[in-house]
Amino acid sequence: MEEESDSRKINNSFLRDHNYATEADIISTVEFNSTGELLATGDKGGRVVVFQREQESKNQPHRRGEYNVYSTFQSHEPEFDYLKSLEIEEKINKIRWLPQQNAAYFLLSTNDKTVKLWKISERDKRPEGYNLKDEDGRIRDPSTITSLRVPVLQPMDLMVEAMPRRVFSNAHTYHINSISVNSDYETFMSTDDLRINLWNLEITNRSFNIVDIKPANMEELTEVITAAEFHPHQCNTFVYSSSKGSIRLCDMRAAALCDNHSKFFEEPEDPSNRSFFSEIISSISDVKFSHSGRYLMTRDYLTVKVWDLNMESKPLETYQVHDYLRSKLCSLYENDCIFDKFECVWNGSDSVIMTGSYNNFFRMFDRNTKRDVTLEASRENSKPRAILKPRKVCVGGKRRKDEISVDSLDFSKKILHTAWHPYENIIAVAATNNLYIFQDKVN
């Protein structure tokens, strides 16, 4: 956002053929690892695709930044819960990377019920010259072994393997909506509608329930948990958001069960704006700590809000994502779009925030200059290295030639999942079954 907003370049777009796109191909989560070298996507078919950034070559320095497929594996399979007669979808709800400790990479992926820890590693050598086996791996007849061989490692084509290392299951009655790795790198939490569980990465058969908002009588239930995240630096602090538009900050040092929050963030409702849809659109779909740990960002249906952790009374900043939809809430309720869960992300320096909208639009807000821009991720105007043009939506009245009318927006094309490189101006945007990677103009 430092340069003129329309000088963004498309770096690459990983496209599956539209004609063969199925429900299973729809991308359901996008996540960069801590260095930004890898980018993982999960889809409704239970697959995880990991992209790796190309190394810079001397003769083509501008090529740095292309992301190519590094590894693809089936993370979750469809299951059936016979006790409850429920089908468990294979759809990947969230992916979270662990910080890299050695040559291998580790990531957590979750569907509605089960979290898995995956190890992704490279192999470029294979052992040859076994004594008891022949080259095909068959056991040799001991009577034919007359000499002792020293096995050697022979170079082979690079192979990337993904192996499940741990499976964390049977701890959630309701659907898991988020996972978050703690800054101690030993624990993580998994969150469903009513409970948050804390796990040790080494222990799969036991987890600790740290939040439980389930009432004794389910008819008294007034809100559910929608998202939760650990503080980036303080391993004892986490936040969770609710369908009532409130955020609770909890401290695990205060009590083993964090049912009593230490801070409570909620914006009082403006009575003049009250309508039938007020409660639905105030539900928070995503909550993210800033990299500094000082601020919180929350996304509800129409706005993104930035909160200062030291000020609970009201948000520091409020950004209108698509205020022109206020008059359309009735039809959005009828086609269920009003329940869409949009995510939001910070850039590496916490100065710009990004979130998605409809018609394959996504929005960026510069917190310093207060400028904002609407950009579009679509095949039609996304030739590699093309410059993105800002889009504008007009409401009623005369429409300029480069504007799009609010009545012609396509609500089936929505950008729910986005990710921002931890240090650079590179973003990943998931538009249904296509992943777009944009970067700042390379001078």
Tab-separated table of C-alpha atoms in Angstrom:
chain	number	residue	atom	x	y	z
A	1	MET	CA	0.000	0.000	0.000
A	2	GLU	CA	3.060	2.297	0.065
A	3	GLU	CA	2.861	2.859	-3.663
A	4	GLU	CA	-0.255	3.882	-5.503
A	5	SER	CA	-2.755	1.175	-4.772
A	6	ASP	CA	-3.290	0.307	-8.414
A	7	SER	CA	0.378	-0.555	-8.961
A	8	ARG	CA	-0.037	-4.038	-7.482
A	9	LYS	CA	1.082	-6.828	-9.733
A	10	ILE	CA	-0.295	-10.250	-10.025
A	11	ASN	CA	2.436	-12.670	-9.345
A	12	ASN	CA	0.844	-15.956	-10.051
A	13	SER	CA	-2.474	-17.658	-10.027
A	14	PHE	CA	-2.845	-21.353	-9.374
A	15	LEU	CA	-5.920	-22.338	-11.333
A	16	ARG	CA	-7.768	-25.578	-11.621
A	17	ASP	CA	-9.868	-25.963	-14.741
A	18	HIS	CA	-13.284	-24.376	-14.141
A	19	ASN	CA	-15.035	-27.086	-16.113
A	20	TYR	CA	-13.885	-29.771	-13.708
A	21	ALA	CA	-14.220	-27.835	-10.464
A	22	THR	CA	-16.280	-29.736	-7.917
A	23	GLU	CA	-17.492	-28.915	-4.423
A	24	ALA	CA	-14.409	-30.739	-3.083
A	25	ASP	CA	-12.101	-28.263	-4.856
A	26	ILE	CA	-13.406	-25.232	-2.954
A	27	ILE	CA	-10.566	-23.804	-0.852
A	28	SER	CA	-11.515	-23.588	2.826
A	29	THR	CA	-8.340	-22.189	4.418
A	30	VAL	CA	-5.077	-20.441	3.419
A	31	GLU	CA	-1.989	-19.997	5.611
A	32	PHE	CA	1.634	-18.846	5.181
A	33	ASN	CA	4.283	-20.397	7.410
A	34	SER	CA	6.365	-18.213	9.749
A	35	THR	CA	9.022	-17.413	7.119
A	36	GLY	CA	6.620	-17.020	4.181
A	37	GLU	CA	8.577	-19.608	2.157
A	38	LEU	CA	5.628	-22.000	2.216
A	39	LEU	CA	1.915	-21.438	1.686
A	40	ALA	CA	-0.661	-24.092	2.540
A	41	THR	CA	-4.262	-24.363	1.385
A	42	GLY	CA	-6.900	-26.796	2.581
A	43	ASP	CA	-10.060	-27.642	0.661
A	44	LYS	CA	-13.487	-29.177	1.165
A	45	GLY	CA	-12.210	-32.513	-0.168
A	46	GLY	CA	-9.843	-32.890	2.802
A	47	ARG	CA	-6.695	-32.190	0.760
A	48	VAL	CA	-3.794	-29.972	1.756
A	49	VAL	CA	-1.705	-28.379	-1.015
A	50	VAL	CA	1.596	-26.797	0.013
A	51	PHE	CA	3.275	-24.262	-2.283
A	52	GLN	CA	6.961	-23.369	-2.015
A	53	ARG	CA	8.480	-20.078	-3.053
A	54	GLU	CA	11.051	-20.216	-5.829
A	55	GLN	CA	14.625	-19.301	-4.966
A	56	GLU	CA	15.979	-16.181	-6.622
A	57	SER	CA	18.099	-16.878	-9.681
A	58	LYS	CA	20.924	-14.565	-10.732
A	59	ASN	CA	19.805	-14.237	-14.342
A	60	GLN	CA	16.132	-13.636	-13.428
A	61	PRO	CA	16.064	-11.690	-10.153
A	62	HIS	CA	12.465	-10.567	-10.725
A	63	ARG	CA	11.281	-14.194	-10.772
A	64	ARG	CA	11.664	-14.385	-6.987
A	65	GLY	CA	8.249	-14.890	-5.527
A	66	GLU	CA	6.715	-17.507	-7.801
A	67	TYR	CA	4.991	-20.137	-5.655
A	68	ASN	CA	4.972	-23.669	-7.060
A	69	VAL	CA	3.288	-26.832	-5.795
A	70	TYR	CA	5.597	-28.482	-3.279
A	71	SER	CA	3.462	-31.225	-1.744
A	72	THR	CA	-0.128	-32.433	-1.964
A	73	PHE	CA	-1.644	-34.914	0.467
A	74	GLN	CA	-4.991	-36.144	1.730
A	75	SER	CA	-5.231	-34.879	5.295
A	76	HIS	CA	-8.739	-35.979	6.319
A	77	GLU	CA	-11.193	-38.576	5.030
A	78	PRO	CA	-14.984	-38.539	5.421
A	79	GLU	CA	-16.051	-40.464	8.529
A	80	PHE	CA	-19.254	-41.631	10.151
A	81	ASP	CA	-20.064	-41.315	13.844
A	82	TYR	CA	-22.135	-44.413	14.530
A	83	LEU	CA	-23.090	-43.338	18.056
A	84	LYS	CA	-24.710	-40.135	16.842
A	85	SER	CA	-25.541	-41.260	13.271
A	86	LEU	CA	-23.652	-38.252	11.957
A	87	GLU	CA	-21.487	-37.865	8.918
A	88	ILE	CA	-18.208	-36.064	9.613
A	89	GLU	CA	-17.051	-34.058	6.621
A	90	GLU	CA	-13.463	-34.217	5.439
A	91	LYS	CA	-13.377	-30.431	4.829
A	92	ILE	CA	-10.268	-28.732	6.268
A	93	ASN	CA	-11.457	-25.934	8.561
A	94	LYS	CA	-8.067	-24.491	9.530
A	95	ILE	CA	-4.330	-24.985	9.001
A	96	ARG	CA	-1.675	-23.667	11.383
A	97	TRP	CA	2.093	-23.990	10.841
A	98	LEU	CA	4.518	-24.748	13.641
A	99	PRO	CA	7.785	-22.750	13.673
A	100	GLN	CA	10.517	-24.635	11.831
A	101	GLN	CA	12.978	-26.373	14.188
A	102	ASN	CA	14.921	-28.532	11.701
A	103	ALA	CA	14.918	-29.472	8.024
A	104	ALA	CA	11.324	-30.758	8.192
A	105	TYR	CA	8.139	-28.682	8.322
A	106	PHE	CA	5.209	-29.336	10.650
A	107	LEU	CA	1.610	-28.190	10.321
A	108	LEU	CA	-1.657	-28.772	12.139
A	109	SER	CA	-4.823	-29.298	10.112
A	110	THR	CA	-8.334	-29.846	11.416
A	111	ASN	CA	-11.763	-30.821	10.171
A	112	ASP	CA	-14.908	-30.608	12.333
A	113	LYS	CA	-13.712	-33.183	14.877
A	114	THR	CA	-10.055	-34.190	14.524
A	115	VAL	CA	-6.781	-32.247	14.551
A	116	LYS	CA	-3.762	-33.851	12.868
A	117	LEU	CA	-0.080	-32.964	13.070
A	118	TRP	CA	1.708	-33.507	9.742
A	119	LYS	CA	5.435	-33.695	9.057
A	120	ILE	CA	6.567	-32.637	5.575
A	121	SER	CA	10.123	-33.684	4.764
A	122	GLU	CA	12.407	-34.120	1.757
A	123	ARG	CA	14.329	-37.232	0.701
A	124	ASP	CA	17.001	-37.157	-1.978
A	125	LYS	CA	19.006	-40.292	-1.049
A	126	ARG	CA	18.088	-43.939	-0.753
A	127	PRO	CA	19.986	-46.817	0.857
A	128	GLU	CA	21.176	-49.584	-1.499
A	129	GLY	CA	23.156	-52.782	-1.069
A	130	TYR	CA	21.265	-54.546	1.710
A	131	ASN	CA	22.534	-57.954	2.818
A	132	LEU	CA	19.240	-59.656	3.638
A	133	LYS	CA	17.101	-58.024	0.919
A	134	ASP	CA	17.513	-57.716	-2.826
A	135	GLU	CA	17.074	-54.381	-4.647
A	136	ASP	CA	13.293	-54.902	-4.976
A	137	GLY	CA	12.933	-55.314	-1.222
A	138	ARG	CA	12.300	-59.087	-1.264
A	139	ILE	CA	13.934	-61.144	1.497
A	140	ARG	CA	16.855	-63.152	0.091
A	141	ASP	CA	17.393	-66.857	0.727
A	142	PRO	CA	20.003	-66.995	3.542
A	143	SER	CA	21.843	-69.820	1.779
A	144	THR	CA	22.615	-67.541	-1.187
A	145	ILE	CA	24.276	-64.863	0.981
A	146	THR	CA	27.989	-65.571	0.749
A	147	SER	CA	29.554	-62.148	1.304
A	148	LEU	CA	29.007	-59.161	3.520
A	149	ARG	CA	28.044	-55.904	1.806
A	150	VAL	CA	28.214	-52.400	3.244
A	151	PRO	CA	24.961	-50.558	2.370
A	152	VAL	CA	25.502	-47.180	0.702
A	153	LEU	CA	23.306	-44.081	0.230
A	154	GLN	CA	22.685	-43.355	-3.437
A	155	PRO	CA	21.326	-40.011	-4.690
A	156	MET	CA	17.791	-40.114	-6.066
A	157	ASP	CA	15.199	-37.652	-7.362
A	158	LEU	CA	13.939	-35.302	-4.683
A	159	MET	CA	10.843	-36.681	-3.006
A	160	VAL	CA	8.624	-34.708	-0.626
A	161	GLU	CA	6.830	-36.879	1.902
A	162	ALA	CA	3.934	-35.895	4.157
A	163	MET	CA	3.440	-38.145	7.181
A	164	PRO	CA	0.851	-37.880	9.967
A	165	ARG	CA	2.756	-37.742	13.257
A	166	ARG	CA	-0.070	-37.252	15.764
A	167	VAL	CA	-3.853	-37.404	15.716
A	168	PHE	CA	-5.754	-35.398	18.355
A	169	SER	CA	-9.304	-36.727	18.384
A	170	ASN	CA	-12.394	-37.487	20.490
A	171	ALA	CA	-12.291	-34.231	22.455
A	172	HIS	CA	-15.029	-32.175	20.772
A	173	THR	CA	-18.779	-32.692	20.892
A	174	TYR	CA	-19.365	-29.763	18.539
A	175	HIS	CA	-17.641	-28.628	15.349
A	176	ILE	CA	-14.090	-27.277	15.625
A	177	ASN	CA	-13.971	-23.756	14.184
A	178	SER	CA	-10.394	-22.741	14.988
A	179	ILE	CA	-6.996	-23.927	16.186
A	180	SER	CA	-4.125	-21.779	17.451
A	181	VAL	CA	-0.514	-22.639	18.295
A	182	ASN	CA	0.817	-21.120	21.503
A	183	SER	CA	3.984	-19.015	21.590
A	184	ASP	CA	5.582	-21.632	23.892
A	185	TYR	CA	5.473	-23.972	20.836
A	186	GLU	CA	4.541	-26.827	23.157
A	187	THR	CA	0.781	-26.407	23.294
A	188	PHE	CA	-2.116	-25.500	21.032
A	189	MET	CA	-5.832	-25.002	21.497
A	190	SER	CA	-8.800	-26.239	19.532
A	191	THR	CA	-12.128	-24.427	19.743
A	192	ASP	CA	-15.684	-25.540	19.042
A	193	ASP	CA	-19.029	-23.773	19.528
A	194	LEU	CA	-19.097	-24.176	23.307
A	195	ARG	CA	-15.662	-25.292	24.508
A	196	ILE	CA	-11.942	-24.597	24.119
A	197	ASN	CA	-9.432	-27.388	24.741
A	198	LEU	CA	-5.705	-27.055	25.403
A	199	TRP	CA	-3.408	-29.782	24.052
A	200	ASN	CA	0.254	-30.624	24.419
A	201	LEU	CA	1.750	-31.307	20.985
A	202	GLU	CA	3.332	-34.514	22.320
A	203	ILE	CA	0.240	-35.947	24.026
A	204	THR	CA	-2.745	-37.133	21.989
A	205	ASN	CA	-4.857	-38.985	24.562
A	206	ARG	CA	-5.471	-36.088	26.921
A	207	SER	CA	-6.507	-32.446	26.612
A	208	PHE	CA	-7.529	-29.826	29.164
A	209	ASN	CA	-10.808	-27.972	28.909
A	210	ILE	CA	-9.980	-24.283	29.475
A	211	VAL	CA	-13.296	-22.654	28.481
A	212	ASP	CA	-16.759	-24.176	28.751
A	213	ILE	CA	-19.791	-21.966	28.113
A	214	LYS	CA	-22.305	-24.824	27.839
A	215	PRO	CA	-25.285	-24.070	30.103
A	216	ALA	CA	-26.832	-26.804	32.237
A	217	ASN	CA	-30.018	-26.385	30.229
A	218	MET	CA	-29.336	-26.007	26.499
A	219	GLU	CA	-32.517	-23.939	26.110
A	220	GLU	CA	-30.733	-21.149	27.988
A	221	LEU	CA	-27.961	-20.988	25.380
A	222	THR	CA	-27.664	-17.421	24.092
A	223	GLU	CA	-24.292	-17.365	22.301
A	224	VAL	CA	-21.613	-19.621	20.834
A	225	ILE	CA	-17.845	-19.270	20.435
A	226	THR	CA	-16.910	-18.327	16.872
A	227	ALA	CA	-13.081	-18.066	16.938
A	228	ALA	CA	-10.137	-18.096	19.355
A	229	GLU	CA	-6.452	-17.210	19.188
A	230	PHE	CA	-3.396	-17.183	21.445
A	231	HIS	CA	-1.477	-13.962	22.099
A	232	PRO	CA	1.637	-13.906	19.841
A	233	HIS	CA	4.098	-13.393	22.745
A	234	GLN	CA	2.375	-14.113	26.075
A	235	CYS	CA	1.771	-17.848	26.341
A	236	ASN	CA	-0.775	-17.429	29.146
A	237	THR	CA	-3.124	-15.090	27.252
A	238	PHE	CA	-5.745	-15.873	24.620
A	239	VAL	CA	-8.948	-14.346	23.255
A	240	TYR	CA	-12.187	-15.804	21.997
A	241	SER	CA	-15.050	-14.137	20.164
A	242	SER	CA	-18.749	-14.863	20.276
A	243	SER	CA	-21.818	-14.801	18.057
A	244	LYS	CA	-23.076	-11.852	20.126
A	245	GLY	CA	-20.251	-9.611	18.936
A	246	SER	CA	-18.175	-9.689	22.126
A	247	ILE	CA	-14.519	-10.605	22.662
A	248	ARG	CA	-13.164	-12.031	25.900
A	249	LEU	CA	-9.488	-11.924	26.859
A	250	CYS	CA	-8.506	-14.716	29.257
A	251	ASP	CA	-5.447	-15.357	31.414
A	252	MET	CA	-4.600	-19.004	32.087
A	253	ARG	CA	-2.593	-18.029	35.177
A	254	ALA	CA	-5.770	-16.886	36.963
A	255	ALA	CA	-7.549	-20.254	36.987
A	256	ALA	CA	-7.441	-23.634	35.291
A	257	LEU	CA	-10.910	-23.068	33.807
A	258	CYS	CA	-10.961	-19.618	32.194
A	259	ASP	CA	-14.705	-19.094	32.458
A	260	ASN	CA	-14.104	-15.674	33.999
A	261	HIS	CA	-12.462	-13.362	31.491
A	262	SER	CA	-9.924	-10.722	32.482
A	263	LYS	CA	-11.051	-8.245	29.788
A	264	PHE	CA	-14.279	-7.882	27.843
A	265	PHE	CA	-14.507	-5.977	24.548
A	266	GLU	CA	-17.883	-5.092	23.119
A	267	GLU	CA	-19.250	-2.105	21.260
A	268	PRO	CA	-22.631	-0.999	22.604
A	269	GLU	CA	-25.294	-1.155	19.921
A	270	ASP	CA	-26.617	2.051	18.410
A	271	PRO	CA	-30.409	1.921	19.061
A	272	SER	CA	-31.115	3.924	15.900
A	273	ASN	CA	-29.545	1.181	13.757
A	274	ARG	CA	-31.405	-1.685	15.429
A	275	SER	CA	-33.144	-4.100	13.055
A	276	PHE	CA	-34.188	-7.732	12.727
A	277	PHE	CA	-30.681	-8.532	11.423
A	278	SER	CA	-28.690	-6.673	14.104
A	279	GLU	CA	-27.814	-9.771	16.099
A	280	ILE	CA	-26.829	-11.823	13.030
A	281	ILE	CA	-24.552	-9.189	11.515
A	282	SER	CA	-22.874	-8.404	14.852
A	283	SER	CA	-21.615	-12.004	15.161
A	284	ILE	CA	-17.802	-12.036	14.934
A	285	SER	CA	-16.472	-14.402	12.271
A	286	ASP	CA	-12.730	-13.922	12.886
A	287	VAL	CA	-10.419	-12.493	15.544
A	288	LYS	CA	-6.669	-11.857	15.074
A	289	PHE	CA	-3.957	-10.417	17.306
A	290	SER	CA	-1.618	-7.946	15.630
A	291	HIS	CA	2.001	-9.136	15.266
A	292	SER	CA	2.993	-6.698	18.015
A	293	GLY	CA	0.375	-8.165	20.355
A	294	ARG	CA	-0.963	-4.678	21.186
A	295	TYR	CA	-4.115	-4.747	19.043
A	296	LEU	CA	-6.966	-7.067	18.202
A	297	MET	CA	-8.797	-7.132	14.896
A	298	THR	CA	-12.324	-8.545	14.596
A	299	ARG	CA	-14.482	-9.085	11.537
A	300	ASP	CA	-18.255	-9.058	11.635
A	301	TYR	CA	-20.562	-9.152	8.618
A	302	LEU	CA	-20.252	-5.511	7.546
A	303	THR	CA	-17.165	-4.134	9.318
A	304	VAL	CA	-13.620	-4.738	10.507
A	305	LYS	CA	-12.779	-3.293	13.904
A	306	VAL	CA	-9.386	-2.728	15.519
A	307	TRP	CA	-9.283	-2.786	19.327
A	308	ASP	CA	-6.535	-1.616	21.667
A	309	LEU	CA	-5.999	-4.261	24.380
A	310	ASN	CA	-5.838	-1.427	26.920
A	311	MET	CA	-9.236	0.026	25.998
A	312	GLU	CA	-12.283	-2.188	26.430
A	313	SER	CA	-15.019	0.444	26.007
A	314	LYS	CA	-14.969	0.876	22.236
A	315	PRO	CA	-12.919	-0.044	19.162
A	316	LEU	CA	-10.003	2.155	18.175
A	317	GLU	CA	-10.891	1.985	14.465
A	318	THR	CA	-13.915	0.782	12.489
A	319	TYR	CA	-13.722	0.113	8.747
A	320	GLN	CA	-16.798	-0.385	6.566
A	321	VAL	CA	-16.163	-3.373	4.285
A	322	HIS	CA	-19.324	-3.281	2.167
A	323	ASP	CA	-21.732	-0.794	3.710
A	324	TYR	CA	-23.734	-0.792	0.464
A	325	LEU	CA	-25.120	-4.211	1.502
A	326	ARG	CA	-27.077	-2.731	4.425
A	327	SER	CA	-30.119	-2.278	2.187
A	328	LYS	CA	-29.740	-5.848	0.885
A	329	LEU	CA	-29.769	-7.707	4.209
A	330	CYS	CA	-33.207	-9.170	3.579
A	331	SER	CA	-32.229	-10.952	0.360
A	332	LEU	CA	-28.852	-11.922	1.866
A	333	TYR	CA	-30.758	-13.562	4.711
A	334	GLU	CA	-32.939	-15.470	2.266
A	335	ASN	CA	-29.975	-16.872	0.319
A	336	ASP	CA	-28.031	-17.612	3.576
A	337	CYS	CA	-25.149	-15.306	2.593
A	338	ILE	CA	-25.676	-13.322	5.782
A	339	PHE	CA	-24.142	-16.302	7.652
A	340	ASP	CA	-20.894	-16.249	5.600
A	341	LYS	CA	-17.788	-16.231	7.775
A	342	PHE	CA	-15.214	-13.787	6.410
A	343	GLU	CA	-11.659	-13.820	7.717
A	344	CYS	CA	-9.320	-10.850	8.171
A	345	VAL	CA	-5.517	-10.513	8.188
A	346	TRP	CA	-2.791	-8.018	9.139
A	347	ASN	CA	0.204	-7.193	6.993
A	348	GLY	CA	3.658	-7.808	8.493
A	349	SER	CA	3.962	-4.349	10.070
A	350	ASP	CA	0.325	-4.156	11.319
A	351	SER	CA	-0.228	-1.024	9.202
A	352	VAL	CA	-2.623	-2.500	6.614
A	353	ILE	CA	-5.534	-4.890	7.087
A	354	MET	CA	-7.242	-7.013	4.465
A	355	THR	CA	-10.533	-8.859	4.312
A	356	GLY	CA	-12.820	-10.327	1.652
A	357	SER	CA	-16.190	-9.425	0.193
A	358	TYR	CA	-18.541	-10.583	-2.592
A	359	ASN	CA	-18.122	-10.599	-6.373
A	360	ASN	CA	-14.524	-11.815	-5.821
A	361	PHE	CA	-13.686	-8.420	-4.307
A	362	PHE	CA	-11.303	-7.996	-1.406
A	363	ARG	CA	-10.661	-4.856	0.612
A	364	MET	CA	-7.513	-3.270	2.025
A	365	PHE	CA	-7.418	-0.520	4.628
A	366	ASP	CA	-4.280	1.503	5.363
A	367	ARG	CA	-4.411	2.399	9.067
A	368	ASN	CA	-1.948	5.294	8.740
A	369	THR	CA	-3.259	7.139	5.676
A	370	LYS	CA	-6.889	5.952	6.153
A	371	ARG	CA	-6.971	5.118	2.430
A	372	ASP	CA	-8.790	2.004	1.331
A	373	VAL	CA	-8.997	0.106	-1.923
A	374	THR	CA	-11.232	-2.585	-3.426
A	375	LEU	CA	-9.469	-5.117	-5.658
A	376	GLU	CA	-10.814	-8.062	-7.615
A	377	ALA	CA	-9.459	-11.595	-7.889
A	378	SER	CA	-10.906	-13.083	-11.058
A	379	ARG	CA	-9.674	-15.014	-14.056
A	380	GLU	CA	-10.853	-12.392	-16.532
A	381	ASN	CA	-8.546	-9.617	-15.363
A	382	SER	CA	-5.814	-11.735	-13.814
A	383	LYS	CA	-3.169	-12.341	-16.405
A	384	PRO	CA	0.202	-13.007	-14.737
A	385	ARG	CA	2.081	-9.741	-14.082
A	386	ALA	CA	-0.981	-7.640	-14.882
A	387	ILE	CA	-1.627	-4.594	-12.730
A	388	LEU	CA	-4.790	-4.732	-10.631
A	389	LYS	CA	-7.229	-1.891	-11.112
A	390	PRO	CA	-9.185	-0.645	-8.102
A	391	ARG	CA	-12.917	-1.409	-8.316
A	392	LYS	CA	-15.807	0.741	-7.148
A	393	VAL	CA	-19.383	-0.189	-6.287
A	394	CYS	CA	-22.085	2.400	-6.857
A	395	VAL	CA	-25.409	2.516	-5.034
A	396	GLY	CA	-28.325	3.921	-7.051
A	397	GLY	CA	-28.048	7.045	-9.173
A	398	LYS	CA	-25.799	7.289	-12.206
A	399	ARG	CA	-23.154	4.660	-12.740
A	400	ARG	CA	-19.771	5.609	-14.132
A	401	LYS	CA	-18.357	3.297	-16.761
A	402	ASP	CA	-15.747	1.679	-14.484
A	403	GLU	CA	-18.154	1.203	-11.572
A	404	ILE	CA	-20.237	-1.845	-10.830
A	405	SER	CA	-23.810	-1.551	-9.589
A	406	VAL	CA	-24.658	-3.074	-6.227
A	407	ASP	CA	-27.537	-4.923	-7.930
A	408	SER	CA	-25.208	-6.779	-10.295
A	409	LEU	CA	-22.849	-8.158	-7.630
A	410	ASP	CA	-22.443	-11.937	-7.737
A	411	PHE	CA	-22.988	-13.257	-4.194
A	412	SER	CA	-21.914	-16.783	-5.129
A	413	LYS	CA	-18.381	-15.470	-5.729
A	414	LYS	CA	-17.056	-14.658	-2.296
A	415	ILE	CA	-13.595	-14.275	-0.810
A	416	LEU	CA	-13.714	-15.719	2.684
A	417	HIS	CA	-10.071	-16.790	3.122
A	418	THR	CA	-6.973	-14.623	2.690
A	419	ALA	CA	-3.393	-14.655	3.991
A	420	TRP	CA	-0.567	-12.109	4.093
A	421	HIS	CA	3.151	-12.940	3.898
A	422	PRO	CA	4.725	-12.332	7.349
A	423	TYR	CA	7.283	-9.790	6.083
A	424	GLU	CA	6.642	-8.868	2.455
A	425	ASN	CA	3.754	-7.397	0.486
A	426	ILE	CA	2.628	-10.735	-0.908
A	427	ILE	CA	-0.951	-11.858	-0.373
A	428	ALA	CA	-2.824	-15.077	-1.069
A	429	VAL	CA	-6.530	-14.880	-1.849
A	430	ALA	CA	-8.839	-17.883	-2.180
A	431	ALA	CA	-11.743	-17.340	-4.581
A	432	THR	CA	-13.856	-20.522	-4.494
A	433	ASN	CA	-11.579	-23.135	-6.137
A	434	ASN	CA	-8.838	-20.738	-7.312
A	435	LEU	CA	-5.866	-19.457	-5.368
A	436	TYR	CA	-4.507	-16.054	-6.412
A	437	ILE	CA	-1.145	-14.776	-5.285
A	438	PHE	CA	-0.559	-11.040	-5.647
A	439	GLN	CA	2.536	-9.044	-4.865
A	440	ASP	CA	3.623	-5.440	-4.865
A	441	LYS	CA	5.037	-4.206	-8.119
A	442	VAL	CA	8.619	-5.439	-8.560
A	443	ASN	CA	10.667	-2.471	-9.697
